[in-house]
Amino acid sequence: MPKPIHSYIWRYALILVAVGLALLPVAWMATMAFKPHTEWATSAADLHWWPHEETWANFEFIFTGQTDAVNITHERTAGKPILASLVTALLGTLIAVVAGTFGAYAVSRFKVGANLPIGVLQLRLFPPMAVMIPVMIMWVFIGAMDTWWGLSLIYGIVTLPFAFWLMKTFFDEVPREIEEAALVEGCSWFRVFWKVTLPMVKAAIASTALFVFILNWSDYVIALLLTRKDWVTIPVYMNSLSNVMSGQMYGAKAALGLIAALPPVVFGIAIQKYLVRGLTFGALKQ
Amino acid sequence: MASIEMTGLTKNFGELTAVNDLNLKIRDKEFVALLGPSGCGKTTTMNMIAGIEMPSAGSILFDGRDMRTTPANKRDVGFVFQNYAIFTHMTVRKNLEFGLRVRGVEKSEIQRRVQNMADLMRLNDRLDWRTAKLSVNELQKVAIGRSAVTEPEIFLLDEPLSNLDAAFRAFMRTELKHLQHEFQQTMVYVTHDQIEAMSLADRIAVMDLGLLQQYGTPNEVYNKPRNIFVANFMGSPSMNLLPCRLTGGDGAWGLDFGNAGTSAIEDGELARRCKSAAAAEIVFGMRPEDIDIQPSEVGHPGLNMEVTFVEPIGPRTVIHLAAGDHQVKVAKDKQYPIEIGATVKAAFPKGRCHIFDAESGVAIGLE
């Protein structure tokens, strides 16, 4: 018997409301990015959704440091921070996913380092902030302050537990028999891992990478402490978009926010088919 | 040439002993079934032959060569897993090619052998399918094909047919026999299905609780069970086992079934075996199909029992008899004329009765 239609209606109504609520601030940011200074700096009574005069001035401002629309100049532009964010978030993700995958496989399959999983988890039992002062001292000592590799390295370390634990659960789900089958067919353990196990968990790797990337991409505090000028990332740079004369430059921040939202969205869409966890691991009896 | 010799093979998992002091010789080109209930150690034995598990003690020799230091990927055995273990990220063709590629076989040779195997397994029109789309039956064929294509001299099958439907299972049984004929491998076949073991194997190793119970041809295992476990495990419906007391002495043995009555032993073979009995408490066994049903007044050794239930199971009729505390099942042809409530004599079949020691369960006087 088909379900009565009202049961669907309520469900979808609820979903629509939830999606609407979640998208509201994003939509506000998107329209604000195209509003001229006079519209986003207006009094509450005059607030409106759609820009009366659409403009690219906010984008012009963050990329060139000035715009005809406002009489303010900003000496630093968004180009380098975007590059810094991309480089450090991607490298950090690479470090965490590669190390996490190998580590998780070893622990999942060979039962080595029985306490290692908990040990790795301990990295997340306190906020990274708690150790940031020692890390800063260390980073100064090894010359990693305000470098692309210094920031990438700490991103990789901080997100490693996530990558490790996610990958461990996925590896635990791969049936041993699949690997044993490859083994008796004559594969070395490394070949089993490379040719059989890894391809089977590639969907898992993709979703882990996305998750870790978003964590790195949205970091503010670590970048604030470990960078000064050259490798400032988007969130830190965004915070600098204020001025004694103008106060907070919301238009420019919205424009930058819109740009910052792009990479995770693009990444997410690119691996969307892998995110569906309906993929079965190995053909097993029902 | 590929014989397998296991000596004192033992495997412990912590407190649990999965396989206990197993001694088994499998001859070249022989088809041996490891038969037993789940948890009897048959799969562990198989894994040790393949090198997936390392023995806690004892040795495994292939053609006299000790395999202790040979890892699984160098043993050159074929292994078909119970759950198929198909590589789902590959097509059927890639699955079949896998072992050959690993061995670095030439491209044209790989093609030829994969094609042959696809013909044999009737997988031709599935070769370029993704394995996720295959049915369970086809997955099983891919699994067997993938192991057989490398033409290993030792072929291990772990309950390969247990997930298949009945019709396809029968078909695959013949196919497996055919496969062995074609490639002349030494086959070790794990199963809990005694019919499968009986119909396929040259010899059957019956295992229980990690111990080898009996090793022999299907005929020996069925007709001369070494102990109660084997007697009970082989055959369906299973053997009737009646606890009783041995009475009398040399020349005039008798059986006391308590409130079900008594019977003399007139069977010379059985009388000879009775001499070896260590205690009077024994278990008397008869296969359901061996028992003869006679009118109750006939003087043949047996028990007078009441018909309690008649069960028609297609080709046969199973007749349930009861007397006192004892129940007996008799298997007869279909549509056997008998009435519920009638009293008949379950006549002991001459030369086909079994006696076991009640305490140890070991067959008495079996040479």
XYZ file of C-alpha atoms in Angstrom:
653
model
C 0.000 0.000 0.000
C 1.489 3.369 -0.947
C 2.017 5.773 1.902
C -0.555 8.581 2.176
C 0.658 11.754 0.575
C 0.496 13.890 3.711
C 3.282 11.900 5.324
C 5.597 13.000 2.512
C 4.407 16.596 2.605
C 5.323 17.059 6.238
C 8.646 15.430 5.823
C 9.600 17.571 2.880
C 8.253 20.719 4.504
C 10.487 20.070 7.479
C 13.505 19.445 5.272
C 12.839 22.645 3.333
C 12.647 24.684 6.511
C 15.902 23.201 7.785
C 17.696 23.801 4.493
C 16.289 27.348 4.353
C 17.540 28.135 7.834
C 20.966 26.784 7.043
C 21.235 28.695 3.787
C 19.941 32.001 5.095
C 23.289 33.428 6.299
C 25.037 32.126 3.194
C 22.474 33.827 0.982
C 22.834 37.045 2.960
C 26.604 36.915 2.511
C 26.242 36.231 -1.205
C 24.013 39.236 -1.852
C 26.034 41.483 0.431
C 29.159 40.718 -1.590
C 27.564 42.569 -4.478
C 26.220 45.529 -2.516
C 27.956 48.896 -2.677
C 29.359 50.382 0.491
C 26.301 52.563 1.044
C 24.016 49.591 1.146
C 25.877 47.294 3.559
C 26.844 50.133 5.852
C 23.321 51.378 6.132
C 21.090 51.654 9.164
C 18.971 48.688 10.202
C 15.814 50.299 8.871
C 17.187 50.368 5.360
C 18.437 46.763 5.218
C 17.322 44.903 2.145
C 18.057 41.558 0.562
C 18.768 42.320 -3.030
C 21.385 44.982 -3.882
C 19.826 48.087 -5.429
C 22.955 48.701 -7.447
C 24.931 45.512 -8.038
C 28.655 46.130 -8.007
C 31.975 44.289 -8.187
C 33.576 46.955 -6.011
C 34.016 44.637 -3.037
C 35.915 42.115 -5.124
C 37.941 44.873 -6.697
C 38.829 46.125 -3.269
C 40.084 42.848 -1.845
C 42.168 42.062 -4.905
C 43.627 45.502 -5.582
C 43.427 47.117 -2.187
C 41.400 50.022 -3.442
C 38.260 50.888 -5.301
C 36.708 54.005 -6.684
C 33.572 53.412 -4.714
C 35.167 54.023 -1.316
C 37.879 56.326 -0.307
C 39.864 53.716 1.600
C 42.967 51.797 0.618
C 44.225 48.537 2.024
C 47.851 47.650 1.558
C 47.423 43.875 1.478
C 45.377 42.076 -1.132
C 43.612 38.724 -1.016
C 45.692 36.959 -3.683
C 48.479 35.697 -1.461
C 46.195 34.617 1.429
C 44.082 32.580 -0.984
C 47.212 30.903 -2.275
C 48.424 30.365 1.296
C 45.145 28.788 2.324
C 45.085 26.499 -0.698
C 48.693 25.374 -0.304
C 48.587 24.768 3.436
C 45.133 23.157 3.550
C 45.934 20.831 0.652
C 49.374 19.869 1.944
C 48.034 19.421 5.457
C 45.288 17.183 4.075
C 47.833 15.197 2.094
C 49.995 14.639 5.159
C 47.068 13.623 7.359
C 45.431 11.334 4.793
C 48.607 9.573 3.665
C 49.969 9.060 7.164
C 46.516 8.279 8.544
C 45.810 5.711 5.831
C 49.072 3.830 6.256
C 48.845 3.949 10.026
C 45.224 2.872 10.078
C 45.945 -0.046 7.759
C 48.815 -1.269 9.880
C 46.774 -1.086 13.062
C 43.660 -2.555 11.503
C 45.389 -5.517 9.860
C 48.452 -6.434 11.823
C 47.263 -5.536 15.284
C 50.533 -3.738 15.887
C 50.700 -0.967 18.436
C 47.663 -1.945 20.444
C 47.599 1.398 22.247
C 48.355 3.484 19.206
C 44.720 4.217 18.253
C 44.015 5.640 21.694
C 47.339 7.434 21.648
C 46.431 9.100 18.388
C 43.031 9.957 19.748
C 44.656 11.723 22.673
C 45.804 14.353 20.227
C 42.156 15.376 20.094
C 41.362 15.105 23.777
C 42.481 18.696 24.329
C 42.008 21.703 22.073
C 45.035 22.292 19.820
C 45.158 25.764 21.390
C 46.377 24.218 24.624
C 49.712 23.299 23.066
C 50.024 26.173 20.665
C 52.432 28.175 22.793
C 55.000 25.326 22.939
C 54.386 24.680 19.266
C 55.062 28.349 18.521
C 58.355 28.152 20.388
C 59.269 24.985 18.531
C 58.299 26.461 15.207
C 60.419 29.513 15.822
C 63.303 27.226 16.738
C 63.105 25.169 13.552
C 62.404 28.212 11.414
C 58.878 27.133 10.550
C 57.137 30.307 11.602
C 55.287 32.037 8.806
C 56.282 29.428 6.224
C 54.014 27.353 3.993
C 55.541 24.121 5.196
C 55.361 25.019 8.871
C 51.648 25.655 8.674
C 51.023 22.594 6.449
C 52.893 20.416 8.919
C 50.853 21.519 11.913
C 47.626 21.092 9.918
C 48.676 17.572 9.020
C 49.442 16.787 12.669
C 46.272 18.289 14.083
C 43.947 16.524 11.634
C 45.829 13.214 11.607
C 43.615 11.665 14.321
C 40.501 12.269 12.248
C 42.045 10.765 9.148
C 43.464 7.858 11.132
C 40.233 6.968 12.897
C 38.040 7.362 9.856
C 40.337 5.196 7.770
C 40.639 2.628 10.538
C 36.877 2.117 10.625
C 36.839 1.732 6.852
C 39.725 -0.741 6.855
C 38.069 -2.708 9.638
C 35.101 -3.173 7.340
C 37.114 -4.639 4.483
C 36.692 -8.417 4.798
C 39.936 -10.196 5.569
C 39.090 -12.901 3.074
C 39.426 -10.488 0.167
C 43.002 -9.775 1.147
C 43.726 -13.398 1.971
C 42.424 -14.339 -1.472
C 44.878 -11.930 -3.071
C 47.602 -13.255 -0.803
C 47.164 -16.888 -1.775
C 47.024 -15.773 -5.409
C 50.645 -14.824 -4.864
C 50.609 -11.125 -3.920
C 53.029 -9.665 -1.416
C 51.404 -7.812 1.463
C 52.279 -4.475 -0.045
C 50.781 -5.484 -3.370
C 47.649 -6.685 -1.617
C 47.377 -3.271 -0.010
C 48.113 -1.392 -3.200
C 46.090 -3.416 -5.703
C 43.206 -4.695 -3.656
C 42.632 -2.908 -0.377
C 43.379 0.635 -1.457
C 41.143 0.592 -4.546
C 38.365 -0.803 -2.396
C 38.568 2.042 0.093
C 39.128 4.828 -2.381
C 35.649 6.176 -1.713
C 36.517 6.258 1.963
C 39.768 8.056 1.247
C 37.913 10.656 -0.793
C 35.425 11.406 1.955
C 38.152 11.437 4.591
C 40.160 13.869 2.478
C 37.166 16.178 2.083
C 36.493 16.140 5.802
C 40.101 16.864 6.696
C 40.368 19.521 4.011
C 37.376 21.408 5.402
C 38.900 21.303 8.882
C 42.193 22.724 7.612
C 40.574 25.213 5.292
C 38.460 26.754 8.018
C 41.170 27.028 10.645
C 41.703 30.462 12.079
C 43.516 30.200 15.396
C 46.520 28.121 14.346
C 47.165 30.282 11.320
C 46.796 33.399 13.437
C 49.513 32.172 15.806
C 51.920 30.584 13.343
C 51.894 33.153 10.553
C 52.762 36.827 10.559
C 52.825 38.297 7.094
C 53.929 36.095 4.215
C 51.689 33.077 4.678
C 48.635 34.593 6.322
C 45.580 32.530 5.347
C 42.114 33.668 4.287
C 40.481 33.715 7.750
C 43.359 35.673 9.255
C 43.448 38.043 6.336
C 39.708 38.485 6.555
C 40.048 39.684 10.094
C 42.365 42.414 8.898
C 39.659 43.839 6.668
C 38.778 46.621 9.018
C 39.889 50.143 9.299
C 39.809 52.912 11.817
C 38.087 55.055 9.284
C 35.582 52.575 7.940
C 35.126 50.115 10.793
C 34.414 46.523 9.733
C 34.369 46.226 5.947
C 31.474 43.853 5.686
C 31.142 44.090 1.938
C 34.733 43.066 1.372
C 34.441 40.297 3.962
C 31.351 38.946 2.262
C 33.125 38.943 -1.071
C 36.089 37.092 0.400
C 33.775 34.727 2.269
C 32.090 33.856 -0.991
C 35.436 33.040 -2.557
C 36.494 31.043 0.501
C 33.347 28.929 0.302
C 34.164 27.807 -3.225
C 36.959 25.210 -2.800
C 35.114 22.953 -0.325
C 32.014 23.123 -2.500
C 33.946 22.299 -5.663
C 35.853 19.518 -3.877
C 32.585 18.190 -2.477
C 30.872 18.121 -5.845
C 33.896 16.509 -7.473
C 33.842 13.540 -5.109
C 30.108 13.462 -4.606
C 29.687 10.014 -6.086
C 32.194 8.655 -3.595
C 30.388 10.205 -0.681
C 27.479 7.862 -1.111
C 28.302 5.155 1.368
C 26.046 2.626 -0.280
C 29.165 1.161 -1.827
C 29.672 -2.336 -0.583
C 33.051 -3.670 0.323
C 33.641 -6.917 -1.449
C 31.074 -9.369 -2.594
C 29.986 -11.325 0.402
C 27.124 -13.622 1.076
C 24.034 -11.888 2.264
C 52.699 -34.021 -7.889
C 51.243 -32.546 -4.763
C 50.610 -34.565 -1.661
C 49.888 -32.935 1.664
C 51.042 -34.380 4.946
C 50.025 -32.900 8.259
C 51.741 -34.148 11.395
C 50.749 -33.177 14.919
C 49.134 -30.057 13.546
C 47.814 -27.871 16.358
C 46.393 -24.371 16.423
C 45.554 -22.442 19.569
C 43.708 -19.163 19.688
C 44.423 -18.061 23.229
C 42.622 -20.527 25.476
C 40.814 -22.190 22.602
C 42.343 -25.109 20.744
C 40.881 -24.959 17.258
C 42.852 -27.875 15.867
C 44.335 -30.498 18.129
C 47.174 -32.801 17.061
C 45.867 -33.455 13.574
C 47.572 -36.162 11.533
C 46.369 -36.370 7.973
C 47.929 -37.545 4.742
C 46.367 -36.446 1.510
C 47.636 -38.249 -1.562
C 48.424 -36.624 -4.872
C 45.310 -35.923 -7.007
C 43.082 -37.024 -4.164
C 39.796 -35.307 -3.350
C 39.526 -35.076 0.430
C 36.597 -33.565 2.290
C 37.055 -32.085 5.759
C 33.671 -32.673 7.290
C 32.304 -31.485 10.593
C 29.965 -29.080 12.340
C 30.840 -25.391 12.559
C 33.668 -24.696 14.970
C 35.225 -28.133 14.537
C 38.483 -26.682 13.187
C 38.102 -27.555 9.537
C 38.437 -23.992 8.245
C 41.411 -23.363 10.526
C 43.055 -26.486 9.112
C 42.429 -25.164 5.626
C 43.866 -21.754 6.498
C 46.979 -23.446 7.833
C 47.414 -25.411 4.604
C 47.097 -22.156 2.655
C 49.504 -20.390 4.980
C 47.005 -17.784 6.129
C 47.290 -19.075 9.686
C 50.520 -20.345 11.174
C 50.313 -23.580 13.174
C 51.002 -23.405 16.908
C 52.657 -26.797 16.634
C 53.172 -29.566 14.134
C 54.133 -29.469 10.512
C 52.659 -29.374 7.030
C 54.551 -30.921 4.147
C 53.788 -30.507 0.456
C 55.442 -33.427 -1.318
C 57.738 -33.843 1.628
C 58.800 -30.173 1.632
C 58.216 -28.442 4.960
C 56.006 -25.399 4.436
C 56.794 -23.773 7.763
C 58.846 -20.954 6.288
C 56.881 -20.606 3.059
C 54.458 -17.656 3.251
C 50.963 -17.835 1.784
C 51.898 -15.983 -1.387
C 54.604 -18.517 -2.246
C 52.673 -21.738 -1.639
C 50.963 -21.759 -5.006
C 47.640 -23.067 -3.800
C 44.188 -22.152 -5.037
C 41.730 -21.074 -2.368
C 38.004 -20.553 -2.777
C 36.519 -18.748 0.196
C 33.100 -19.384 1.650
C 32.088 -15.777 1.062
C 33.753 -15.744 -2.381
C 36.064 -12.798 -1.614
C 35.597 -11.348 -5.065
C 37.485 -8.158 -5.858
C 34.481 -5.897 -6.302
C 36.433 -3.027 -7.773
C 37.340 -5.140 -10.790
C 35.440 -6.667 -13.678
C 34.958 -10.413 -13.980
C 37.812 -10.549 -16.479
C 40.157 -8.648 -14.157
C 39.242 -11.020 -11.349
C 40.041 -14.069 -13.470
C 43.295 -12.514 -14.691
C 44.434 -11.523 -11.223
C 46.475 -14.557 -10.234
C 48.086 -14.858 -13.657
C 49.088 -11.189 -13.691
C 50.616 -11.501 -10.246
C 52.654 -14.432 -11.522
C 53.783 -12.384 -14.496
C 52.318 -14.726 -17.112
C 52.558 -13.507 -20.700
C 49.633 -11.443 -22.034
C 48.553 -13.827 -24.796
C 48.706 -16.759 -22.397
C 46.587 -14.867 -19.859
C 43.986 -14.209 -22.532
C 43.926 -17.814 -23.614
C 43.577 -19.200 -20.104
C 40.960 -16.679 -19.019
C 38.967 -17.489 -22.136
C 39.201 -21.224 -21.415
C 38.112 -20.723 -17.842
C 35.225 -18.490 -18.907
C 34.098 -21.191 -21.326
C 34.360 -23.859 -18.678
C 32.495 -21.786 -16.081
C 30.008 -20.428 -18.632
C 30.900 -16.858 -17.801
C 31.570 -15.721 -21.376
C 28.865 -13.112 -21.593
C 29.754 -11.790 -18.143
C 33.466 -11.206 -18.676
C 33.290 -7.424 -18.855
C 30.624 -6.984 -16.241
C 31.302 -5.280 -12.978
C 31.200 -7.940 -10.293
C 28.708 -5.922 -8.251
C 26.029 -6.831 -10.786
C 26.511 -10.582 -10.608
C 24.180 -13.028 -8.913
C 25.379 -15.147 -6.012
C 25.680 -18.173 -8.291
C 27.818 -16.244 -10.741
C 29.996 -14.838 -7.975
C 30.705 -18.384 -6.894
C 31.688 -19.331 -10.411
C 34.023 -16.333 -10.611
C 35.554 -17.292 -7.264
C 36.221 -20.856 -8.372
C 37.398 -19.712 -11.789
C 39.776 -17.154 -10.328
C 41.494 -19.817 -8.230
C 41.427 -22.549 -10.865
C 42.788 -20.419 -13.707
C 46.313 -20.474 -12.290
C 46.113 -24.271 -12.327
C 47.379 -24.771 -8.800
C 48.358 -28.278 -7.830
C 46.570 -27.921 -4.548
C 43.075 -26.575 -4.581
C 41.358 -25.630 -1.324
C 37.629 -25.003 -1.167
C 36.009 -23.671 1.977
C 32.306 -24.452 1.916
C 32.040 -23.166 -1.631
C 28.482 -24.291 -2.162
C 26.888 -23.434 1.150
C 25.341 -20.156 -0.002
C 23.915 -21.439 -3.252
C 20.391 -22.567 -3.946
C 19.779 -26.297 -4.031
C 19.512 -26.728 -7.808
C 22.684 -24.792 -8.519
C 24.493 -26.605 -5.737
C 23.816 -29.934 -7.408
C 25.030 -28.490 -10.697
C 28.236 -27.138 -9.132
C 28.959 -30.469 -7.468
C 29.189 -32.093 -10.871
C 31.122 -29.122 -12.205
C 33.698 -29.420 -9.421
C 34.194 -33.096 -10.065
C 34.630 -32.248 -13.709
C 37.120 -29.515 -12.870
C 39.219 -31.875 -10.811
C 39.179 -34.392 -13.602
C 40.354 -31.740 -16.034
C 43.165 -30.217 -13.974
C 44.132 -33.235 -11.841
C 44.584 -31.209 -8.684
C 44.796 -32.367 -5.137
C 41.573 -31.027 -3.681
C 40.749 -30.293 -0.069
C 37.143 -29.461 0.437
C 35.662 -28.123 3.661
C 31.998 -28.751 4.259
C 29.462 -29.369 6.982
C 27.177 -31.117 4.516
C 27.692 -34.874 4.701
C 25.897 -35.476 1.419
C 28.306 -33.137 -0.350
C 31.252 -34.883 1.265
C 29.931 -38.340 0.428
C 29.220 -37.529 -3.198
C 32.425 -35.640 -3.983
C 35.262 -36.973 -1.924
C 37.631 -39.877 -2.382
C 38.228 -39.769 1.332
C 36.493 -37.958 4.160
C 38.120 -36.597 7.306
C 35.429 -36.153 9.931
C 36.372 -33.570 12.559
C 34.808 -32.428 15.795
C 36.083 -30.081 18.505
C 39.421 -29.766 16.768
C 40.016 -33.512 16.749
C 40.073 -35.871 13.824
C 37.305 -38.398 14.432
C 37.732 -40.656 11.441
C 39.512 -40.622 8.108
C 38.442 -42.979 5.376
C 36.505 -43.513 2.181
C 32.857 -42.386 2.172
C 31.924 -46.051 2.362
C 34.078 -46.701 5.452
C 32.970 -43.592 7.238
C 29.334 -44.336 6.577
C 29.334 -48.046 7.219
C 32.065 -48.405 9.824
C 31.874 -45.303 11.990
C 34.666 -45.259 14.561
C 32.597 -43.525 17.198
C 29.174 -42.185 18.080
C 29.955 -38.735 16.719
C 30.729 -40.025 13.240
C 27.790 -42.426 13.333
C 25.452 -39.616 14.246
C 26.917 -37.046 11.880
C 26.812 -39.159 8.729
C 23.491 -39.937 7.138
C 20.098 -38.302 7.097
C 17.946 -39.164 8.949
C 20.782 -39.936 11.314
C 21.596 -43.278 12.868
C 19.322 -44.571 15.645
C 21.382 -44.718 18.817
C 19.857 -46.620 21.709
C 21.564 -46.775 25.094
C 21.271 -50.295 26.515
C 22.963 -52.952 28.636
C 24.883 -55.890 27.293
C 23.756 -59.112 28.994
C 24.731 -62.791 28.866
C 28.132 -64.012 27.817
C 30.055 -65.740 25.119
C 27.725 -67.633 22.771
C 24.531 -66.132 24.189
C 24.721 -62.357 24.111
C 21.633 -60.278 24.769
C 20.640 -56.629 24.864
C 18.527 -55.078 27.621
C 16.692 -51.955 26.524
C 15.075 -51.392 29.910
C 11.364 -50.630 29.624
C 11.487 -51.162 25.842
C 12.245 -54.854 26.233
C 15.136 -57.143 25.502
C 16.556 -58.907 22.487
C 18.983 -61.694 21.817
C 21.964 -61.262 19.517
C 22.000 -63.857 16.736
C 24.285 -61.936 14.428
C 27.690 -63.683 14.448
C 29.652 -60.574 13.517
C 27.965 -58.558 16.262
C 28.521 -61.329 18.807
C 32.209 -61.330 17.923
C 32.368 -57.580 18.521
C 30.525 -57.913 21.848
C 33.508 -59.825 23.213
C 35.589 -56.646 23.116
C 33.156 -54.675 25.215
C 34.847 -53.155 28.261
C 31.612 -52.387 30.094
C 28.005 -53.541 29.961
C 26.751 -50.022 29.310
C 26.755 -49.632 25.555
C 25.010 -47.713 22.791
C 23.370 -49.763 20.089
C 23.126 -48.211 16.618
C 21.247 -48.943 13.422
C 20.827 -46.878 10.290
C 17.178 -46.030 9.540
C 17.347 -47.557 6.075
C 18.822 -50.842 7.376
C 16.023 -51.650 9.775
C 13.462 -54.163 8.610
C 9.861 -53.855 9.734
C 8.227 -57.194 10.511
C 5.058 -58.333 12.222
C 5.510 -58.239 15.982
C 5.135 -62.003 16.441
C 8.149 -62.893 14.282
C 11.009 -64.285 16.349
C 13.815 -62.312 14.670
C 15.965 -60.267 17.080
C 14.534 -56.812 17.437
C 12.220 -54.652 19.459
C 8.462 -54.544 19.415
C 7.521 -50.922 18.959
C 4.525 -48.751 18.258
C 4.211 -46.615 15.130
C 3.849 -43.024 16.359
C 4.280 -40.928 13.269
C 4.721 -41.363 9.524
C 6.646 -38.714 7.646
C 6.553 -38.786 3.838
C 9.685 -37.001 2.560
C 9.420 -37.297 -1.204
C 11.396 -40.310 -2.311
C 11.133 -41.976 1.085
C 8.873 -42.418 4.064
C 10.305 -42.001 7.530
C 8.478 -44.087 10.111
C 8.825 -43.095 13.745
C 8.612 -45.930 16.251
C 8.582 -45.793 20.020
C 8.780 -48.235 22.907
C 9.417 -47.247 26.485
C 12.058 -44.510 26.561
C 13.389 -45.365 23.120
C 12.573 -43.910 19.740
C 13.630 -45.336 16.414
C 13.359 -43.922 12.921
C 13.009 -46.242 9.948
C 13.420 -45.100 6.357
C 11.343 -46.978 3.798
C 10.208 -46.539 0.209
C 7.613 -43.917 -0.507
C 4.018 -44.862 0.206
C 5.048 -47.658 2.564
C 1.826 -49.237 3.853
C 1.742 -48.816 7.631
C -0.740 -47.468 10.145
C -0.133 -45.160 13.068
C -0.734 -46.978 16.340
C 0.187 -50.406 14.981
C 2.725 -52.513 16.865
C 5.519 -53.847 14.698
C 8.905 -55.395 15.151
C 11.924 -53.235 14.358
C 14.169 -56.090 13.296
C 17.921 -55.640 13.821
C 19.648 -55.855 10.445
C 22.165 -58.645 10.206
C 25.745 -57.457 9.807
C 24.661 -53.833 9.876
C 24.371 -53.136 13.591
C 26.826 -50.925 15.463
C 27.834 -50.945 19.106
C 29.668 -48.203 20.933
C 31.061 -47.890 24.402
C 28.586 -45.732 26.331
C 31.263 -43.819 28.175
C 33.896 -43.147 25.530
C 31.619 -43.335 22.489
C 34.199 -45.450 20.661
C 33.002 -48.279 18.428
C 33.463 -51.661 20.104
C 35.443 -54.400 18.387
C 35.864 -52.591 15.065
C 38.939 -53.864 13.261
